Amino acid sequence: MGFNEGQSGAISHFKGPCMVLAGPGSGKTTVIVNRIKYLAEERGVPPEKILVITFTRTAAEEMKERYRVLSGGEQGVSFGTFHALFFKILKITYHYDVSNILTEEERFRFLKESVKQTGISSEPENDFLTSLSNEISCVKNSGGEIQGYKPSVTDRESFIKVLSEFERMLRSEEKIDFDDMLLLTHRLFEKNPEILDYWRNIYDYILIDEFQDICPLQYELITLLAHPKNNLFIVGDDDQSIYSFRGAAPEMMKKFEKDYKKLPGYEKITLGLNYRCAGEIVECSSKLISKNRKRFAKELCSARGGIVSQGTVRFRSFIDHKKENAYIANMIEDINAKGIDYSEIAVLYRTNSEPGPLISLLKMKNIPFSVKDAVPNIYEHWIAKNIFAYIELSHLTGENAEKGRWRELFLSIANRPVRYINRETMRKESLDLDMLYRENRGKNYVTERLDKLKYDLYMISRLDPFGAVKYIRKAVGYDDFLKKFASERRLDIDGMMGILEEIEASSREFKTYDAWQEHIREYTEILKQKSRENRREKETGVNLLTFHSAKGTEYDTVFIIDASEDFAPYWQAGTVEEMEEERRMFYVALTRAKNRLFVLHAEERLGRNYEPSRFIKEAGL
């Protein structure tokens, strides 16, 4: 096959460091596998001396297979992830095996126990644990240095205590997590230069894909391994660096240039010819990303010529979210009727909490779809369960009350909002309103709240679902409870209020609680079914996935939904660096489309008004 000038230069680079800036659709995988072939066949490099590193096992397997097909069989080249490489080193040195690797389930169990042991919370929520897990990863990926680190999930003193307890539990169970694979290898190399020298002699040429996703610790390790030969060939696009929450740092590409540009053989090559996207898509995405300041300037153009046709890129604004979803479903049907397979269509969104209503609509219209990321079932969130508990309690009164069930429901909302019900009382088996009054006789501050609860449950029982949710939020005082709860635990109050608003919006569609619950059961089963299909890798139909998961994919037609302020860019992006990463995510989303790109905005969602995303104007749409 023929190569363009940039590709040919990258493939034929021989000795010394080389940085390849590979724009979207520029054929970077083609370059990597053909460079391996060039080194082995044209330059006589023994295949076992070549190491190719990717960020996922899937990518490593795909790269290996492409090289096998190109070269005509297994040739001895090593393909793997960073973690696979460093675990191999630790395995040989310390005799680790797979049983020493911490599973995700174990990680959250250890974190939960660490939080309890340090007294931060007796029952930490999953959102808090996820944020805590990400922060611990960031610390380790930066070299494990806690000094100067400012956690956002909790105060510094509490974070240090949790981290210390978490590490103690890991060691006592003889476990290491994925971040430890990097950290322990780095410490091993620092303390044992002879071991470092051994591994330096194993590989003469190191090729790294998706270099923009590298973290500082990975950078240090790989530069240690490559020295002194420095035959380090990196391929990446700083404009597609979107994993800062994992510790990725796009500035590592700038650091690479600074560290290596004066060494013999250094080259910087740009692959700016996009073979994937129509001209209009390249044009608008290039306008957008040019607004970022901290980046390598690149000339990007479509290999397919200029603007292919009017309407390749469309921006549409809708009165509300319902109309946005209806438009998507109708357009998908029209595009499919024109011969485009459902699997060649994708719907992209910033967070995995967004596609719930669209999933219900696609199911109703019998449009096949696949959900790449696990969509959280909003109805299984503890906030939703609290709302359901109030409604169900309101119907469990008098002769209709089931004592065990009443107790179970009450315990979940006893002090939400606070009613000063003590723990000793709540431990008793025979728990009902009469008993609560008896136990708190003489405590007017408690009985007054029990009187209000009794009245509230009566009022809720007489309302339809929408009225009931409204009443619980305002009259019962659940909104105020939630704000206080989030503030005390440094949780995302906007996200939590968003869950309440979505529950309220859902309730509006049903006249009875039974009808609403039937819808919830059906929706829950859809998500479970999609989860089972994903585990079996049965992916058919329209692709629903986040901006993060869309990276590395391509589709004939792409819909970007919720192109609105607070969604894209996400409301939490406050610093210049965070806003630039949000822009890079939107850039990644735009450049997944080959022939059709729809960028959509809804003025109203869940009772709140939103402005169009600033990225729409920046892209010239």
Coordinates of C-alpha atoms in Angstrom, one line a residue:
M1 CA 0.0 0.0 0.0
G2 CA 1.1 3.6 -0.5
F3 CA 2.0 5.9 2.4
N4 CA 1.9 9.7 2.5
E5 CA 5.0 11.7 3.3
G6 CA 4.5 11.8 7.1
Q7 CA 3.7 8.1 7.3
S8 CA 6.7 7.2 5.3
G9 CA 9.0 9.3 7.4
A10 CA 7.7 7.8 10.6
I11 CA 7.9 4.2 9.4
S12 CA 11.5 4.6 8.2
H13 CA 12.8 6.3 11.3
F14 CA 15.6 4.2 12.6
K15 CA 17.7 5.1 15.6
G16 CA 17.1 7.7 18.3
P17 CA 13.9 9.2 19.8
C18 CA 11.0 10.1 17.6
M19 CA 7.7 11.8 18.4
V20 CA 4.8 11.2 16.0
L21 CA 1.8 13.6 16.4
A22 CA -1.0 11.6 14.9
G23 CA -4.3 13.4 14.3
P24 CA -7.7 11.6 14.2
G25 CA -8.0 9.1 11.4
S26 CA -4.4 9.6 10.3
G27 CA -3.4 5.9 10.3
K28 CA -1.3 5.7 13.4
T29 CA -1.8 1.9 13.8
T30 CA -0.8 1.4 10.2
V31 CA 2.4 3.4 10.9
I32 CA 3.3 1.4 14.0
V33 CA 2.9 -2.1 12.5
N34 CA 4.7 -1.1 9.3
R35 CA 7.5 0.4 11.4
I36 CA 7.9 -2.9 13.3
K37 CA 8.1 -4.7 9.9
Y38 CA 10.7 -2.1 8.7
L39 CA 12.9 -2.5 11.7
A40 CA 12.8 -6.3 11.5
E41 CA 13.0 -6.8 7.8
E42 CA 14.9 -3.8 6.5
R43 CA 17.1 -3.0 9.4
G44 CA 17.7 -6.5 10.7
V45 CA 16.6 -5.8 14.3
P46 CA 15.8 -9.1 16.1
P47 CA 12.0 -9.2 16.7
E48 CA 12.5 -10.2 20.3
K49 CA 14.3 -6.9 20.9
I50 CA 11.2 -4.9 19.9
L51 CA 8.7 -3.9 22.6
V52 CA 5.3 -2.4 21.7
I53 CA 3.3 -0.8 24.5
T54 CA -0.4 0.1 24.4
F55 CA -2.9 1.2 27.1
T56 CA -5.4 -1.6 26.9
R57 CA -5.1 -5.4 26.5
T58 CA -7.6 -5.2 23.6
A59 CA -5.5 -2.6 21.7
A60 CA -2.4 -4.8 22.3
E61 CA -4.1 -7.9 20.9
E62 CA -5.4 -6.0 17.9
M63 CA -2.0 -4.5 17.2
K64 CA -0.4 -8.0 17.5
E65 CA -2.9 -9.5 15.1
R66 CA -2.4 -6.7 12.5
Y67 CA 1.3 -7.2 12.7
R68 CA 0.9 -11.0 12.4
V69 CA -1.2 -10.6 9.2
L70 CA 1.3 -8.0 7.8
S71 CA 4.4 -10.1 8.5
G72 CA 3.0 -13.5 7.7
G73 CA 3.1 -15.1 11.1
E74 CA 4.3 -14.7 14.7
Q75 CA 7.7 -13.0 14.8
G76 CA 8.6 -12.8 18.4
V77 CA 7.8 -9.1 18.9
S78 CA 6.5 -8.3 22.5
F79 CA 3.1 -6.5 22.6
G80 CA 1.5 -5.5 25.9
T81 CA 0.2 -2.8 28.2
F82 CA 2.2 -0.8 30.7
H83 CA 0.7 -2.8 33.5
A84 CA 1.4 -6.1 31.9
L85 CA 5.1 -5.2 31.4
F86 CA 5.7 -3.9 34.9
F87 CA 3.7 -6.8 36.5
K88 CA 6.0 -9.2 34.5
I89 CA 9.0 -7.5 36.1
L90 CA 7.5 -7.7 39.6
K91 CA 6.4 -11.3 39.0
I92 CA 10.0 -12.4 38.2
T93 CA 11.6 -10.3 41.0
Y94 CA 9.1 -10.9 43.8
H95 CA 7.3 -14.0 42.6
Y96 CA 3.9 -12.4 42.5
D97 CA 1.1 -14.2 40.7
V98 CA -2.5 -13.2 39.6
S99 CA -3.8 -13.9 43.1
N100 CA -1.8 -10.9 44.4
I101 CA -3.7 -8.4 42.1
L102 CA -6.4 -6.5 43.8
T103 CA -9.8 -6.9 42.1
E104 CA -12.2 -4.0 41.7
E105 CA -14.6 -5.6 44.2
E106 CA -11.8 -6.0 46.7
R107 CA -10.6 -2.4 46.1
F108 CA -14.0 -0.9 47.0
R109 CA -14.4 -3.2 50.0
F110 CA -11.0 -2.1 51.3
L111 CA -11.8 1.5 50.7
K112 CA -15.1 1.3 52.4
E113 CA -13.5 -0.4 55.4
S114 CA -10.7 2.2 55.4
V115 CA -13.2 5.1 55.5
K116 CA -15.1 3.4 58.4
Q117 CA -11.9 2.7 60.3
T118 CA -10.7 6.3 60.1
G119 CA -14.2 7.6 61.3
I120 CA -15.0 9.7 58.2
S121 CA -18.3 7.9 57.6
S122 CA -20.0 4.8 59.0
E123 CA -21.7 4.1 55.6
P124 CA -19.8 5.8 52.8
E125 CA -21.8 6.2 49.5
N126 CA -20.5 4.7 46.3
D127 CA -20.0 8.2 44.7
F128 CA -17.7 9.1 47.5
L129 CA -15.7 5.9 47.2
T130 CA -15.3 6.3 43.5
S131 CA -13.9 9.8 43.9
L132 CA -11.6 8.6 46.7
S133 CA -10.4 5.7 44.5
N134 CA -9.6 8.1 41.6
E135 CA -7.7 10.5 44.0
I136 CA -5.6 7.6 45.4
S137 CA -4.7 6.6 41.8
C138 CA -3.6 10.2 41.0
V139 CA -1.3 10.2 44.0
K140 CA 0.3 6.9 43.1
N141 CA 0.6 7.7 39.3
S142 CA 2.5 10.9 40.3
G143 CA 5.1 8.9 42.2
G144 CA 3.2 8.3 45.5
E145 CA 4.2 11.7 46.9
I146 CA 1.5 13.0 49.2
Q147 CA 3.3 16.2 50.2
G148 CA 1.6 19.1 48.6
Y149 CA -1.3 17.1 47.3
K150 CA -4.7 18.8 47.8
P151 CA -7.6 16.3 47.7
S152 CA -11.0 17.5 46.6
V153 CA -13.1 14.6 47.9
T154 CA -12.3 15.3 51.6
D155 CA -9.9 17.3 53.8
R156 CA -6.2 16.6 53.6
E157 CA -5.9 15.0 57.0
S158 CA -8.7 12.6 56.5
F159 CA -7.4 11.7 53.0
I160 CA -4.0 10.9 54.4
K161 CA -5.6 8.7 57.1
V162 CA -7.7 6.8 54.6
L163 CA -4.7 6.3 52.2
S164 CA -2.6 5.0 55.0
E165 CA -5.2 2.5 56.2
F166 CA -5.9 1.4 52.6
E167 CA -2.2 0.8 52.1
R168 CA -2.0 -1.1 55.4
M169 CA -4.9 -3.4 54.3
L170 CA -3.2 -4.0 50.9
R171 CA 0.0 -5.1 52.5
S172 CA -1.7 -7.3 55.2
E173 CA -3.5 -9.2 52.4
E174 CA -0.4 -9.3 50.2
K175 CA -2.3 -7.4 47.5
I176 CA -1.1 -4.8 44.9
D177 CA -3.4 -2.7 42.8
F178 CA -2.6 -1.5 39.2
D179 CA -1.1 1.7 40.4
D180 CA 1.3 -0.3 42.6
M181 CA 2.6 -2.1 39.6
L182 CA 4.1 1.2 38.4
L183 CA 5.1 2.5 41.8
L184 CA 6.8 -0.7 43.0
T185 CA 8.7 -1.1 39.7
H186 CA 10.0 2.4 39.9
R187 CA 11.2 1.8 43.5
L188 CA 12.8 -1.5 42.4
F189 CA 14.7 0.2 39.6
E190 CA 15.9 3.0 41.9
K191 CA 17.2 0.6 44.6
N192 CA 18.6 -2.1 42.2
P193 CA 20.4 -0.6 39.2
E194 CA 21.5 -4.1 38.2
I195 CA 17.9 -5.1 37.7
L196 CA 17.3 -2.0 35.7
D197 CA 20.3 -2.8 33.5
Y198 CA 19.0 -6.3 32.9
W199 CA 15.7 -5.0 31.5
R200 CA 17.4 -2.3 29.5
N201 CA 19.3 -5.1 27.7
I202 CA 16.1 -7.0 26.9
Y203 CA 14.6 -4.4 24.6
D204 CA 16.5 -2.3 22.1
Y205 CA 13.5 -0.5 20.5
I206 CA 10.4 0.6 22.4
L207 CA 7.3 1.8 20.5
I208 CA 4.4 3.4 22.5
D209 CA 0.9 4.0 21.2
E210 CA -1.5 6.7 22.7
F211 CA 1.4 8.5 24.4
Q212 CA -0.9 11.4 25.3
D213 CA -2.5 9.2 27.9
I214 CA 0.8 8.6 29.8
C215 CA 1.1 9.6 33.4
P216 CA 4.3 11.1 35.0
L217 CA 5.3 7.8 36.6
Q218 CA 4.9 5.8 33.4
Y219 CA 7.0 8.5 31.6
E220 CA 9.8 8.1 34.2
L221 CA 9.8 4.3 34.0
I222 CA 9.8 4.2 30.2
T223 CA 12.7 6.8 29.9
L224 CA 14.7 4.7 32.4
L225 CA 14.2 1.6 30.3
A226 CA 15.1 3.3 27.0
H227 CA 18.3 4.8 28.3
P228 CA 21.0 5.0 27.0
K229 CA 20.0 3.8 23.5
N230 CA 17.0 6.1 23.6
N231 CA 15.3 4.3 20.7
L232 CA 12.0 5.5 21.9
F233 CA 9.2 5.9 19.3
I234 CA 6.1 7.5 20.6
V235 CA 2.8 8.0 18.8
G236 CA 0.0 10.2 20.2
D237 CA -2.2 13.3 19.9
D238 CA -2.1 15.8 22.7
D239 CA -5.5 17.0 21.4
Q240 CA -7.0 13.7 22.4
S241 CA -5.7 13.5 26.0
I242 CA -8.9 13.0 28.0
Y243 CA -7.9 10.8 31.0
S244 CA -6.6 13.3 33.6
F245 CA -8.8 11.5 36.2
R246 CA -6.5 8.5 35.8
G247 CA -3.4 10.6 36.1
A248 CA -2.8 11.2 32.4
A249 CA -0.8 14.3 31.6
P250 CA -0.8 15.7 28.0
E251 CA 2.2 17.9 29.0
M252 CA 4.3 14.7 29.0
M253 CA 4.5 15.1 25.2
K254 CA 5.9 18.6 25.6
K255 CA 8.3 17.1 28.2
F256 CA 9.4 14.4 25.7
E257 CA 10.3 17.1 23.1
K258 CA 12.2 19.1 25.8
D259 CA 14.1 16.0 27.1
Y260 CA 15.0 14.4 23.7
K261 CA 15.1 17.0 21.0
K262 CA 18.9 17.6 21.3
L263 CA 19.7 13.9 21.3
P264 CA 21.1 12.2 18.1
G265 CA 18.5 11.0 15.6
Y266 CA 15.6 13.0 17.2
E267 CA 12.6 13.6 14.9
K268 CA 9.1 15.1 15.3
I269 CA 6.7 14.1 12.6
T270 CA 3.1 15.2 12.2
L271 CA 0.4 12.9 10.6
G272 CA -2.2 15.6 9.7
L273 CA -4.0 13.9 6.9
N274 CA -7.4 12.5 8.2
Y275 CA -8.6 9.5 6.2
R276 CA -11.7 9.1 8.3
C277 CA -13.7 12.3 8.4
A278 CA -15.4 14.4 5.7
G279 CA -13.9 17.8 5.1
E280 CA -16.6 19.7 6.9
I281 CA -16.1 17.6 10.1
V282 CA -12.3 18.1 10.0
E283 CA -12.9 21.9 9.5
C284 CA -15.2 22.4 12.5
S285 CA -13.2 20.1 14.8
S286 CA -10.0 21.9 13.9
K287 CA -11.6 25.3 14.7
L288 CA -12.7 24.0 18.1
I289 CA -9.4 22.5 19.2
S290 CA -7.4 25.5 18.0
K291 CA -8.9 27.4 21.0
N292 CA -6.7 25.4 23.4
R293 CA -3.5 27.1 24.2
K294 CA -1.4 24.2 25.6
R295 CA -1.0 22.1 22.5
F296 CA 1.2 21.4 19.5
A297 CA 0.0 23.4 16.6
K298 CA -0.9 21.1 13.7
E299 CA -2.1 21.5 10.1
L300 CA -5.0 19.1 9.8
C301 CA -7.0 18.3 6.6
S302 CA -9.2 15.7 5.2
A303 CA -7.8 13.1 2.7
R304 CA -11.2 13.1 1.1
G305 CA -10.8 16.6 -0.2
G306 CA -12.8 19.7 0.7
I307 CA -16.3 19.9 2.0
V308 CA -18.0 16.8 0.6
S309 CA -21.6 18.0 0.8
Q310 CA -23.7 20.6 2.6
G311 CA -25.3 19.2 5.7
T312 CA -22.4 16.9 6.7
V313 CA -22.5 18.7 10.0
R314 CA -25.7 19.9 11.5
F315 CA -26.5 21.7 14.7
R316 CA -30.0 21.6 16.0
S317 CA -31.6 23.2 19.1
F318 CA -34.8 21.9 20.7
I319 CA -37.3 23.3 23.2
D320 CA -36.8 20.4 25.5
H321 CA -35.1 17.1 26.0
K322 CA -38.1 15.0 24.9
K323 CA -38.0 16.6 21.5
E324 CA -34.3 16.1 21.2
N325 CA -34.7 12.4 21.9
A326 CA -37.6 12.1 19.4
Y327 CA -35.5 13.8 16.7
I328 CA -32.7 11.3 17.3
A329 CA -35.0 8.3 17.1
N330 CA -36.6 9.5 13.9
M331 CA -33.3 10.4 12.2
I332 CA -31.9 7.0 13.1
E333 CA -34.9 5.3 11.5
D334 CA -34.5 7.5 8.4
I335 CA -30.7 6.9 8.1
N336 CA -31.2 3.2 8.5
A337 CA -33.9 3.2 5.8
K338 CA -31.3 4.7 3.5
G339 CA -29.1 1.6 3.9
I340 CA -26.8 2.6 6.8
D341 CA -26.6 -0.3 9.3
Y342 CA -27.7 0.5 12.9
S343 CA -24.2 -0.5 14.1
E344 CA -22.7 2.3 12.0
I345 CA -24.6 4.9 14.0
A346 CA -23.5 6.2 17.4
V347 CA -25.0 8.5 20.1
L348 CA -22.3 10.1 22.2
Y349 CA -22.7 11.9 25.6
R350 CA -20.4 13.4 28.2
T351 CA -21.6 11.3 31.2
N352 CA -23.2 7.9 31.4
S353 CA -26.1 9.3 33.4
E354 CA -27.5 11.1 30.3
P355 CA -29.0 8.5 28.0
G356 CA -31.7 7.0 30.3
P357 CA -34.7 8.6 28.6
L358 CA -33.3 7.9 25.1
I359 CA -32.9 4.2 26.0
S360 CA -36.6 4.0 27.0
L361 CA -37.6 5.6 23.7
L362 CA -35.4 3.4 21.5
K363 CA -36.8 0.3 23.2
M364 CA -40.3 1.5 22.7
K365 CA -39.7 2.1 18.9
N366 CA -37.9 -1.3 18.6
I367 CA -34.7 0.3 17.4
P368 CA -31.8 -2.1 18.3
F369 CA -29.0 -0.6 20.4
S370 CA -25.9 -1.4 22.4
V371 CA -24.8 0.4 25.5
K372 CA -21.0 0.5 25.8
D373 CA -20.8 1.9 29.3
A374 CA -22.8 0.7 32.3
V375 CA -25.6 3.2 32.5
P376 CA -26.4 3.8 36.2
N377 CA -30.0 2.9 37.0
I378 CA -31.2 6.1 38.6
Y379 CA -34.1 4.1 40.2
E380 CA -31.6 2.1 42.2
H381 CA -29.8 5.1 43.6
W382 CA -30.3 5.5 47.4
I383 CA -32.0 8.9 46.7
A384 CA -34.6 7.2 44.5
K385 CA -35.1 4.5 47.1
N386 CA -35.7 7.2 49.8
I387 CA -38.4 8.7 47.7
F388 CA -40.0 5.3 47.0
A389 CA -39.8 4.5 50.7
Y390 CA -41.9 7.6 51.6
I391 CA -44.5 6.8 49.0
E392 CA -44.8 3.1 49.9
L393 CA -44.9 3.9 53.6
S394 CA -47.8 6.2 52.9
H395 CA -49.8 3.2 51.7
L396 CA -48.7 0.9 54.5
T397 CA -51.0 2.3 57.3
G398 CA -53.6 0.7 59.5
E399 CA -54.7 -2.8 58.6
N400 CA -52.7 -2.6 55.3
A401 CA -49.4 -2.3 57.2
E402 CA -46.9 -5.1 57.1
K403 CA -44.8 -4.7 60.2
G404 CA -41.6 -6.0 58.8
R405 CA -41.9 -4.0 55.6
W406 CA -42.9 -0.9 57.5
R407 CA -39.8 -1.2 59.7
E408 CA -37.5 -1.7 56.7
L409 CA -38.9 1.3 54.8
F410 CA -38.9 3.6 57.9
L411 CA -35.3 2.8 58.8
S412 CA -34.1 4.1 55.4
I413 CA -35.7 7.5 55.9
A414 CA -36.0 7.8 59.7
N415 CA -33.7 10.8 60.0
R416 CA -34.0 12.0 56.4
P417 CA -34.7 14.8 57.4
V418 CA -33.6 14.6 61.0
R419 CA -36.3 13.5 63.5
Y420 CA -33.9 12.6 66.4
I421 CA -34.8 8.9 66.3
N422 CA -32.0 7.3 68.3
R423 CA -30.2 4.2 67.2
E424 CA -31.3 2.1 70.2
T425 CA -35.0 2.7 69.2
M426 CA -34.3 1.8 65.6
R427 CA -32.7 -1.5 66.6
K428 CA -36.0 -2.8 68.0
E429 CA -37.9 -5.4 66.0
S430 CA -41.4 -4.2 66.7
L431 CA -41.0 -0.8 65.1
D432 CA -44.1 1.2 64.1
L433 CA -45.5 4.7 64.7
D434 CA -47.3 3.7 68.0
M435 CA -44.0 2.3 69.4
L436 CA -42.1 5.4 68.3
Y437 CA -44.6 7.6 70.2
R438 CA -44.3 5.4 73.3
E439 CA -40.5 5.4 73.2
N440 CA -40.3 9.1 72.9
R441 CA -43.0 10.1 75.4
G442 CA -42.1 13.4 77.0
K443 CA -39.7 14.3 74.2
N444 CA -41.7 17.0 72.5
Y445 CA -39.0 17.8 69.9
V446 CA -39.4 14.2 68.7
T447 CA -43.1 13.7 68.9
E448 CA -43.7 17.0 67.0
R449 CA -41.7 15.5 64.2
L450 CA -43.6 12.2 64.4
D451 CA -46.8 14.2 64.2
K452 CA -45.6 15.9 61.0
L453 CA -44.4 12.5 59.6
K454 CA -47.9 11.0 60.2
Y455 CA -49.5 14.0 58.5
D456 CA -47.0 13.9 55.6
L457 CA -47.6 10.2 55.0
Y458 CA -51.4 10.8 54.9
M459 CA -51.0 13.7 52.4
I460 CA -48.6 11.7 50.2
S461 CA -51.0 8.8 50.0
R462 CA -53.6 11.1 48.4
L463 CA -51.3 12.4 45.6
D464 CA -50.4 11.0 42.2
P465 CA -46.6 10.2 41.7
F466 CA -45.7 13.6 40.5
G467 CA -47.5 15.4 43.4
A468 CA -46.0 12.9 45.9
V469 CA -42.4 13.6 44.8
K470 CA -43.0 17.3 44.8
Y471 CA -44.5 17.1 48.3
I472 CA -41.6 14.9 49.6
R473 CA -39.0 17.3 48.2
K474 CA -40.6 20.6 49.5
A475 CA -43.1 19.9 52.3
V476 CA -41.3 16.9 53.9
G477 CA -38.0 18.8 53.5
Y478 CA -36.0 16.2 51.5
D479 CA -34.2 18.8 49.4
D480 CA -33.0 20.6 52.5
F481 CA -31.8 17.3 54.0
L482 CA -29.9 16.5 50.8
K483 CA -28.1 19.8 50.7
K484 CA -27.0 19.4 54.3
F485 CA -26.0 15.8 53.7
A486 CA -23.9 16.7 50.6
S487 CA -22.2 19.7 52.3
E488 CA -21.1 17.6 55.4
R489 CA -19.6 15.0 53.2
R490 CA -18.2 17.2 50.4
L491 CA -20.4 15.4 47.8
D492 CA -21.6 16.7 44.5
I493 CA -24.9 18.5 45.4
D494 CA -25.7 19.5 41.8
G495 CA -25.4 15.8 40.7
M496 CA -27.6 14.7 43.6
M497 CA -30.2 17.4 42.9
G498 CA -30.1 16.3 39.3
I499 CA -31.1 12.7 40.4
L500 CA -34.0 14.2 42.3
E501 CA -35.1 16.2 39.2
E502 CA -34.9 13.2 37.0
I503 CA -37.0 11.1 39.4
E504 CA -39.5 13.9 39.5
A505 CA -39.6 14.2 35.7
S506 CA -40.1 10.4 35.4
S507 CA -43.0 10.5 37.9
R508 CA -44.9 13.1 35.8
E509 CA -45.6 10.5 33.1
F510 CA -47.7 8.2 35.4
K511 CA -51.1 8.5 37.0
T512 CA -50.5 5.8 39.7
Y513 CA -47.6 4.6 41.7
D514 CA -48.2 1.0 40.5
A515 CA -47.9 2.1 36.8
W516 CA -44.7 4.0 37.6
Q517 CA -43.3 1.0 39.4
E518 CA -44.1 -1.2 36.4
H519 CA -42.2 1.2 34.1
I520 CA -39.3 1.1 36.5
R521 CA -39.2 -2.7 36.5
E522 CA -39.3 -2.8 32.7
Y523 CA -36.5 -0.1 32.5
T524 CA -34.4 -2.0 35.0
E525 CA -34.7 -5.2 33.0
I526 CA -33.6 -3.4 29.8
L527 CA -30.4 -2.2 31.5
K528 CA -29.7 -5.7 32.9
Q529 CA -30.2 -7.2 29.5
K530 CA -27.8 -4.7 27.9
S531 CA -25.3 -5.4 30.6
R532 CA -25.5 -9.2 30.0
E533 CA -25.1 -8.6 26.2
N534 CA -22.0 -6.4 26.8
R535 CA -20.4 -9.1 29.0
R536 CA -21.0 -11.6 26.1
E537 CA -19.6 -9.0 23.7
K538 CA -22.8 -9.1 21.8
E539 CA -22.8 -5.6 20.3
T540 CA -25.5 -4.9 17.8
G541 CA -27.5 -1.9 16.9
V542 CA -27.0 1.8 17.5
N543 CA -24.0 2.4 19.8
L544 CA -24.6 4.5 22.9
L545 CA -21.4 5.5 24.6
T546 CA -19.6 8.3 26.5
F547 CA -17.0 10.7 25.0
H548 CA -14.3 8.7 26.9
S549 CA -15.4 5.3 25.6
A550 CA -15.8 6.6 22.0
K551 CA -12.1 7.4 21.8
G552 CA -10.5 5.1 19.2
T553 CA -13.9 4.3 17.5
E554 CA -15.4 5.6 14.2
Y555 CA -18.9 5.5 12.8
D556 CA -20.7 6.6 9.6
T557 CA -23.1 8.8 11.6
V558 CA -22.7 10.4 15.0
F559 CA -25.2 12.2 17.2
I560 CA -23.7 14.3 20.1
I561 CA -26.5 14.9 22.6
D562 CA -26.7 17.5 25.4
A563 CA -24.3 19.9 23.7
S564 CA -25.2 22.4 26.5
E565 CA -23.4 24.3 29.2
D566 CA -23.0 22.2 32.4
F567 CA -22.9 19.0 30.3
A568 CA -20.3 19.8 27.7
P569 CA -18.3 21.5 29.2
Y570 CA -19.2 19.7 32.4
W571 CA -20.2 22.0 35.2
Q572 CA -17.3 21.0 37.5
A573 CA -14.7 22.3 35.0
G574 CA -13.4 25.4 36.7
T575 CA -9.7 25.8 35.9
V576 CA -8.1 26.6 32.5
E577 CA -6.6 23.0 32.4
E578 CA -10.0 21.4 33.1
M579 CA -11.7 23.5 30.4
E580 CA -9.1 22.5 27.9
E581 CA -9.6 18.8 28.7
E582 CA -13.4 19.3 28.2
R583 CA -12.7 20.9 24.8
R584 CA -10.4 17.9 24.0
M585 CA -13.3 15.5 24.9
F586 CA -15.7 17.4 22.6
Y587 CA -13.0 17.3 19.9
V588 CA -12.7 13.5 20.3
A589 CA -16.5 13.2 20.0
L590 CA -16.7 15.3 16.8
T591 CA -13.9 13.3 15.1
R592 CA -15.6 9.9 15.5
A593 CA -18.0 10.8 12.6
K594 CA -17.1 9.8 9.0
N595 CA -20.0 11.1 7.0
R596 CA -22.7 12.7 9.2
L597 CA -22.4 14.6 12.4
F598 CA -25.4 15.9 14.4
V599 CA -24.7 18.2 17.4
L600 CA -27.8 18.6 19.5
H601 CA -28.9 21.0 22.3
A602 CA -32.1 21.0 24.4
E603 CA -33.1 24.3 26.0
E604 CA -34.9 22.6 28.9
R605 CA -34.1 19.4 30.7
L606 CA -35.7 18.1 33.9
G607 CA -37.2 21.5 34.6
R608 CA -33.9 23.5 34.2
N609 CA -32.9 25.8 31.3
Y610 CA -29.6 25.4 29.6
E611 CA -27.5 27.5 27.2
P612 CA -25.9 26.0 24.1
S613 CA -22.4 24.8 24.7
R614 CA -19.7 27.3 24.1
F615 CA -18.0 24.6 22.0
I616 CA -20.7 25.0 19.3
K617 CA -19.7 28.6 18.6
E618 CA -16.0 27.8 18.8
A619 CA -16.4 25.0 16.2
G620 CA -18.2 27.5 13.9
L621 CA -21.5 25.6 14.0

